[in-house]
GROMACS .gro file of C-alpha atoms in nm:
model
  308
    1MET     CA    1  -2.847   2.248   2.693
    2ARG     CA    2  -2.989   1.941   2.865
    3LEU     CA    3  -2.816   1.642   2.702
    4VAL     CA    4  -2.889   1.275   2.686
    5PHE     CA    5  -2.568   1.114   2.557
    6ALA     CA    6  -2.582   0.789   2.360
    7GLY     CA    7  -2.276   0.572   2.325
    8THR     CA    8  -2.130   0.231   2.421
    9PRO     CA    9  -1.761   0.156   2.370
   10GLU     CA   10  -1.440   0.319   2.489
   11THR     CA   11  -1.429   0.524   2.169
   12ALA     CA   12  -1.720   0.728   2.312
   13LEU     CA   13  -1.549   0.813   2.643
   14PRO     CA   14  -1.349   1.123   2.537
   15SER     CA   15  -1.670   1.280   2.412
   16LEU     CA   16  -1.865   1.188   2.719
   17ARG     CA   17  -1.592   1.321   2.950
   18THR     CA   18  -1.574   1.651   2.754
   19LEU     CA   19  -1.951   1.705   2.776
   20ILE     CA   20  -1.960   1.615   3.147
   21ASP     CA   21  -1.690   1.883   3.210
   22SER     CA   22  -1.856   2.142   2.982
   23PRO     CA   23  -1.985   2.444   3.176
   24ARG     CA   24  -2.237   2.512   2.900
   25HIS     CA   25  -2.425   2.181   2.902
   26GLU     CA   26  -2.568   1.925   3.144
   27VAL     CA   27  -2.558   1.549   3.078
   28VAL     CA   28  -2.880   1.435   3.245
   29ALA     CA   29  -2.857   1.074   3.134
   30VAL     CA   30  -2.677   0.835   2.902
   31VAL     CA   31  -2.820   0.570   2.671
   32THR     CA   32  -2.605   0.266   2.611
   33ARG     CA   33  -2.630  -0.098   2.500
   34PRO     CA   34  -2.737  -0.353   2.763
   35ASP     CA   35  -2.471  -0.515   2.978
   36ALA     CA   36  -2.292  -0.788   2.780
   37GLN     CA   37  -2.053  -1.079   2.834
   38SER     CA   38  -1.683  -1.009   2.784
   39GLY     CA   39  -1.341  -1.136   2.882
   40ARG     CA   40  -1.215  -1.490   2.923
   41GLY     CA   41  -1.469  -1.573   3.192
   42ARG     CA   42  -1.753  -1.436   2.974
   43LYS     CA   43  -1.886  -1.248   3.275
   44VAL     CA   44  -2.155  -0.979   3.226
   45HIS     CA   45  -2.010  -0.628   3.237
   46PRO     CA   46  -2.160  -0.282   3.181
   47SER     CA   47  -2.039  -0.088   2.876
   48PRO     CA   48  -1.754   0.158   2.919
   49VAL     CA   49  -2.000   0.447   2.879
   50ALA     CA   50  -2.222   0.298   3.151
   51GLU     CA   51  -1.928   0.271   3.389
   52LEU     CA   52  -1.817   0.627   3.335
   53ALA     CA   53  -2.173   0.761   3.374
   54GLU     CA   54  -2.223   0.564   3.696
   55GLU     CA   55  -1.894   0.701   3.835
   56ALA     CA   56  -2.019   1.050   3.757
   57GLY     CA   57  -2.363   0.989   3.916
   58ILE     CA   58  -2.549   1.015   3.590
   59GLU     CA   59  -2.860   0.806   3.514
   60VAL     CA   60  -2.799   0.513   3.278
   61LEU     CA   61  -3.064   0.387   3.035
   62ARG     CA   62  -3.014   0.044   2.875
   63PRO     CA   63  -3.302  -0.025   2.640
   64GLN     CA   64  -3.304  -0.349   2.444
   65LYS     CA   65  -3.439  -0.137   2.153
   66ALA     CA   66  -3.452   0.242   2.133
   67GLY     CA   67  -3.814   0.212   2.032
   68ASP     CA   68  -3.920   0.043   2.361
   69PRO     CA   69  -4.218   0.236   2.505
   70ALA     CA   70  -4.074   0.253   2.857
   71PHE     CA   71  -3.750   0.401   2.721
   72LEU     CA   72  -3.931   0.656   2.510
   73ASP     CA   73  -4.143   0.760   2.805
   74ARG     CA   74  -3.835   0.814   3.019
   75LEU     CA   75  -3.659   1.000   2.738
   76ARG     CA   76  -3.951   1.240   2.705
   77ALA     CA   77  -3.962   1.290   3.080
   78LEU     CA   78  -3.593   1.393   3.077
   79GLU     CA   79  -3.682   1.669   2.829
   80PRO     CA   80  -3.343   1.678   2.653
   81ASP     CA   81  -3.264   1.971   2.426
   82CYS     CA   82  -3.031   1.755   2.222
   83CYS     CA   83  -2.893   1.397   2.216
   84PRO     CA   84  -2.530   1.363   2.110
   85VAL     CA   85  -2.434   1.015   1.984
   86VAL     CA   86  -2.096   0.844   1.959
   87ALA     CA   87  -2.083   0.476   1.856
   88TYR     CA   88  -2.413   0.382   2.023
   89GLY     CA   89  -2.446   0.068   1.808
   90ALA     CA   90  -2.821   0.046   1.760
   91LEU     CA   91  -3.077   0.194   1.527
   92LEU     CA   92  -3.280   0.499   1.639
   93PRO     CA   93  -3.648   0.494   1.533
   94GLN     CA   94  -3.825   0.816   1.436
   95SER     CA   95  -4.020   0.809   1.760
   96ALA     CA   96  -3.690   0.856   1.944
   97LEU     CA   97  -3.546   1.107   1.694
   98ASP     CA   98  -3.845   1.332   1.740
   99VAL     CA   99  -3.800   1.378   2.119
  100PRO     CA  100  -3.519   1.639   2.155
  101ARG     CA  101  -3.591   1.981   2.003
  102HIS     CA  102  -3.243   1.992   1.844
  103GLY     CA  103  -3.255   1.623   1.743
  104TRP     CA  104  -2.973   1.370   1.772
  105ILE     CA  105  -2.628   1.476   1.661
  106ASN     CA  106  -2.386   1.204   1.572
  107LEU     CA  107  -2.006   1.207   1.579
  108HIS     CA  108  -1.898   0.977   1.289
  109PHE     CA  109  -1.536   0.885   1.220
  110SER     CA  110  -1.505   0.975   0.857
  111ILE     CA  111  -1.530   1.277   0.631
  112LEU     CA  112  -1.886   1.237   0.512
  113PRO     CA  113  -2.019   1.135   0.266
  114ALA     CA  114  -1.714   0.898   0.251
  115TRP     CA  115  -1.739   0.577   0.448
  116ARG     CA  116  -2.092   0.581   0.580
  117GLY     CA  117  -2.157   0.277   0.794
  118ALA     CA  118  -2.028   0.074   1.082
  119ALA     CA  119  -1.650   0.051   1.011
  120PRO     CA  120  -1.532   0.385   0.857
  121VAL     CA  121  -1.183   0.377   1.010
  122GLN     CA  122  -1.111   0.018   0.905
  123HIS     CA  123  -1.222   0.082   0.548
  124ALA     CA  124  -1.017   0.403   0.522
  125ILE     CA  125  -0.702   0.210   0.609
  126LEU     CA  126  -0.794  -0.089   0.399
  127HIS     CA  127  -0.848   0.123   0.090
  128GLY     CA  128  -0.525   0.319   0.132
  129ASP     CA  129  -0.675   0.660   0.211
  130GLU     CA  130  -0.418   0.920   0.307
  131ILE     CA  131  -0.658   1.148   0.493
  132THR     CA  132  -0.961   1.076   0.711
  133GLY     CA  133  -1.137   1.260   0.990
  134ALA     CA  134  -1.456   1.294   1.188
  135SER     CA  135  -1.788   1.463   1.114
  136THR     CA  136  -2.079   1.575   1.322
  137PHE     CA  137  -2.419   1.550   1.156
  138GLN     CA  138  -2.792   1.547   1.227
  139ILE     CA  139  -2.928   1.194   1.242
  140VAL     CA  140  -3.194   1.112   0.989
  141LYS     CA  141  -3.355   0.778   0.894
  142GLU     CA  142  -3.113   0.709   0.612
  143LEU     CA  143  -2.777   0.568   0.719
  144ASP     CA  144  -2.527   0.849   0.804
  145ALA     CA  145  -2.691   1.072   0.543
  146GLY     CA  146  -2.797   1.374   0.751
  147PRO     CA  147  -2.669   1.727   0.708
  148VAL     CA  148  -2.324   1.795   0.844
  149TYR     CA  149  -2.237   2.055   1.109
  150GLY     CA  150  -1.858   2.026   1.114
  151VAL     CA  151  -1.546   1.825   1.021
  152VAL     CA  152  -1.193   1.765   1.154
  153THR     CA  153  -0.929   1.591   0.948
  154GLU     CA  154  -0.655   1.347   1.042
  155GLU     CA  155  -0.361   1.208   0.844
  156ILE     CA  156  -0.343   0.832   0.817
  157ARG     CA  157   0.008   0.723   0.904
  158THR     CA  158   0.169   0.429   0.725
  159SER     CA  159   0.193   0.243   1.054
  160ASP     CA  160  -0.161   0.316   1.177
  161THR     CA  161  -0.381   0.034   1.294
  162SER     CA  162  -0.753   0.097   1.311
  163GLY     CA  163  -0.722   0.098   1.688
  164ALA     CA  164  -0.450   0.366   1.695
  165LEU     CA  165  -0.625   0.588   1.436
  166LEU     CA  166  -0.961   0.557   1.610
  167GLU     CA  167  -0.801   0.655   1.942
  168ARG     CA  168  -0.672   0.981   1.789
  169LEU     CA  169  -1.003   1.052   1.615
  170SER     CA  170  -1.204   0.995   1.936
  171VAL     CA  171  -1.002   1.272   2.103
  172SER     CA  172  -1.018   1.527   1.818
  173GLY     CA  173  -1.377   1.428   1.753
  174ALA     CA  174  -1.470   1.505   2.121
  175GLY     CA  175  -1.368   1.864   2.069
  176LEU     CA  176  -1.561   1.881   1.744
  177LEU     CA  177  -1.874   1.745   1.911
  178ALA     CA  178  -1.850   1.996   2.196
  179ALA     CA  179  -1.798   2.285   1.955
  180THR     CA  180  -2.095   2.163   1.748
  181LEU     CA  181  -2.322   2.157   2.052
  182ASP     CA  182  -2.203   2.508   2.149
  183GLY     CA  183  -2.288   2.636   1.803
  184VAL     CA  184  -2.631   2.471   1.806
  185GLU     CA  185  -2.710   2.624   2.143
  186ASP     CA  186  -2.592   2.969   2.017
  187GLY     CA  187  -2.781   2.937   1.693
  188THR     CA  188  -2.456   3.020   1.507
  189LEU     CA  189  -2.408   2.681   1.343
  190GLU     CA  190  -2.611   2.550   1.052
  191ALA     CA  191  -2.598   2.200   0.916
  192ARG     CA  192  -2.525   2.168   0.540
  193PRO     CA  193  -2.654   1.883   0.323
  194GLN     CA  194  -2.398   1.622   0.225
  195PRO     CA  195  -2.290   1.628  -0.142
  196ALA     CA  196  -2.443   1.368  -0.369
  197ASP     CA  197  -2.101   1.269  -0.503
  198GLY     CA  198  -1.837   1.071  -0.321
  199ILE     CA  199  -2.061   0.841  -0.118
  200THR     CA  200  -1.887   0.521  -0.007
  201ILE     CA  201  -2.012   0.257   0.232
  202ALA     CA  202  -1.820   0.095   0.519
  203PRO     CA  203  -1.995  -0.221   0.634
  204LYS     CA  204  -1.878  -0.410   0.941
  205ILE     CA  205  -1.575  -0.629   0.877
  206ALA     CA  206  -1.652  -0.983   0.988
  207VAL     CA  207  -1.402  -1.240   1.107
  208GLY     CA  208  -1.430  -1.417   0.773
  209ASP     CA  209  -1.335  -1.094   0.592
  210ALA     CA  210  -1.017  -1.071   0.805
  211GLN     CA  211  -0.850  -1.383   0.662
  212VAL     CA  212  -0.531  -1.287   0.482
  213ASP     CA  213  -0.514  -1.368   0.113
  214TRP     CA  214  -0.141  -1.421   0.050
  215ALA     CA  215  -0.196  -1.415  -0.327
  216LYS     CA  216  -0.260  -1.039  -0.294
  217PRO     CA  217   0.026  -0.788  -0.310
  218ALA     CA  218   0.222  -0.702   0.005
  219MET     CA  219   0.060  -0.355   0.026
  220HIS     CA  220  -0.287  -0.514   0.043
  221VAL     CA  221  -0.179  -0.764   0.306
  222ASP     CA  222  -0.025  -0.483   0.519
  223ARG     CA  223  -0.342  -0.271   0.493
  224LEU     CA  224  -0.577  -0.554   0.569
  225ILE     CA  225  -0.389  -0.654   0.880
  226ARG     CA  226  -0.363  -0.296   1.012
  227ALA     CA  227  -0.729  -0.235   0.930
  228CYS     CA  228  -0.830  -0.545   1.130
  229THR     CA  229  -0.611  -0.464   1.434
  230PRO     CA  230  -0.738  -0.496   1.703
  231ASN     CA  231  -1.082  -0.601   1.575
  232PRO     CA  232  -1.183  -0.843   1.439
  233GLY     CA  233  -0.815  -0.948   1.415
  234ALA     CA  234  -0.648  -1.061   1.092
  235TRP     CA  235  -0.569  -1.429   1.067
  236SER     CA  236  -0.438  -1.714   0.852
  237GLU     CA  237  -0.406  -2.092   0.892
  238PHE     CA  238  -0.082  -2.285   0.952
  239ARG     CA  239  -0.101  -2.662   0.968
  240GLY     CA  240  -0.476  -2.641   0.986
  241GLN     CA  241  -0.472  -2.416   1.294
  242ARG     CA  242  -0.581  -2.051   1.295
  243VAL     CA  243  -0.309  -1.794   1.378
  244LYS     CA  244  -0.397  -1.436   1.449
  245LEU     CA  245  -0.155  -1.187   1.298
  246GLY     CA  246  -0.040  -0.845   1.416
  247PRO     CA  247   0.092  -0.571   1.184
  248VAL     CA  248   0.367  -0.673   0.939
  249ARG     CA  249   0.655  -0.494   0.772
  250VAL     CA  250   0.696  -0.507   0.393
  251VAL     CA  251   1.048  -0.625   0.297
  252ALA     CA  252   1.122  -0.463  -0.039
  253GLY     CA  253   1.297  -0.687  -0.292
  254GLU     CA  254   1.252  -1.010  -0.093
  255ARG     CA  255   1.047  -1.266  -0.284
  256LEU     CA  256   0.880  -1.590  -0.170
  257ALA     CA  257   0.590  -1.784  -0.305
  258PRO     CA  258   0.249  -1.656  -0.177
  259GLY     CA  259   0.201  -1.785   0.181
  260GLN     CA  260   0.548  -1.948   0.202
  261VAL     CA  261   0.704  -1.923   0.545
  262ALA     CA  262   1.079  -1.866   0.578
  263ALA     CA  263   1.211  -1.842   0.935
  264THR     CA  264   1.561  -1.738   1.054
  265LYS     CA  265   1.692  -1.676   1.402
  266THR     CA  266   1.592  -1.310   1.372
  267ALA     CA  267   1.291  -1.287   1.149
  268VAL     CA  268   0.990  -1.472   0.999
  269LEU     CA  269   0.900  -1.384   0.642
  270VAL     CA  270   0.587  -1.476   0.451
  271GLY     CA  271   0.552  -1.447   0.073
  272THR     CA  272   0.283  -1.246  -0.108
  273ALA     CA  273   0.211  -1.175  -0.473
  274SER     CA  274   0.481  -0.906  -0.459
  275ASP     CA  275   0.739  -0.850  -0.183
  276ALA     CA  276   0.755  -1.068   0.131
  277VAL     CA  277   0.636  -0.937   0.462
  278GLU     CA  278   0.799  -0.977   0.805
  279LEU     CA  279   0.565  -1.094   1.076
  280GLY     CA  280   0.551  -0.909   1.401
  281GLU     CA  281   0.339  -1.055   1.674
  282VAL     CA  282   0.127  -1.369   1.626
  283GLN     CA  283  -0.126  -1.554   1.843
  284PRO     CA  284  -0.174  -1.924   1.773
  285GLN     CA  285  -0.521  -2.061   1.837
  286GLY     CA  286  -0.575  -2.111   2.215
  287LYS     CA  287  -0.243  -1.957   2.308
  288ARG     CA  288  -0.097  -1.623   2.416
  289LEU     CA  289   0.028  -1.344   2.190
  290MET     CA  290   0.396  -1.386   2.113
  291GLY     CA  291   0.672  -1.262   1.886
  292ALA     CA  292   0.687  -1.431   1.542
  293VAL     CA  293   1.044  -1.561   1.605
  294GLU     CA  294   0.935  -1.727   1.928
  295TRP     CA  295   0.639  -1.884   1.746
  296ALA     CA  296   0.867  -2.016   1.469
  297ARG     CA  297   1.111  -2.170   1.720
  298GLY     CA  298   0.814  -2.373   1.853
  299VAL     CA  299   0.662  -2.487   1.521
  300ARG     CA  300   0.985  -2.506   1.314
  301PRO     CA  301   0.853  -2.448   0.964
  302ASP     CA  302   1.047  -2.655   0.710
  303GLY     CA  303   1.080  -2.389   0.445
  304ASP     CA  304   0.815  -2.529   0.210
  305GLU     CA  305   0.520  -2.486   0.444
  306THR     CA  306   0.267  -2.212   0.385
  307PHE     CA  307   0.004  -1.995   0.547
  308LYS     CA  308  -0.337  -2.054   0.392
   0.00000   0.00000   0.00000
């Protein structure tokens, strides 16, 4: 099939590479978000999908909105049979959905209908799910509600951050997306409606949502920090300054007051509503990432000070 691939971040790269290498399909163009500022210098850079497409000599479309008339005219001219989507990051109007004869097929990183929305992997970790996965489905107007073609599953490890889990799902999901497109081309794969039960929503986790509440149990603190690693980054305040926190280790049987910081030569513990947790890496505001023990040597908490 003639494909126009839509995607933006690194998460989409395994799928794009797989489809570029597929002998059964031709990626005639990619659709991605406009170039954006990134990095310390805030320089304008193309998206990871745009960079890979340009390296492969594939046309890159960067509409401000997917309903822009010039974009729709070019999409129609390309005559795609299908438009696979992985983390594109913008809404698709019906005028765009109607162009390819096989529609737009999305790779979504959850087992639908669970965790529809922008942050399925983060919410799966935050809520303590043991199993997650990826689904391919036909895009319709309603958010992540279209009929499902296929699913792969993945165990959530107790040490998984959202970044590590999403990296694994992006690889297994790429195989699922390719197999889905093969089945659509063959006419051997039929999408099935999602069940009405079990729908959960996974909205984007904002920076404000990533502040650690030390009055919660250690299990919740652990899940929140892992869910927010690497983005948007879990944080707390110490002496009025924001400190970004990496994954922690629950220390069974060790008790401190919620938020209380206890530092030794070898470890930094912080109290929760249940067991204390041991900090791993921290990043003080305006400074580099460092080990918690190194941070404590610099700030010298007096034993009664707390994270807030």
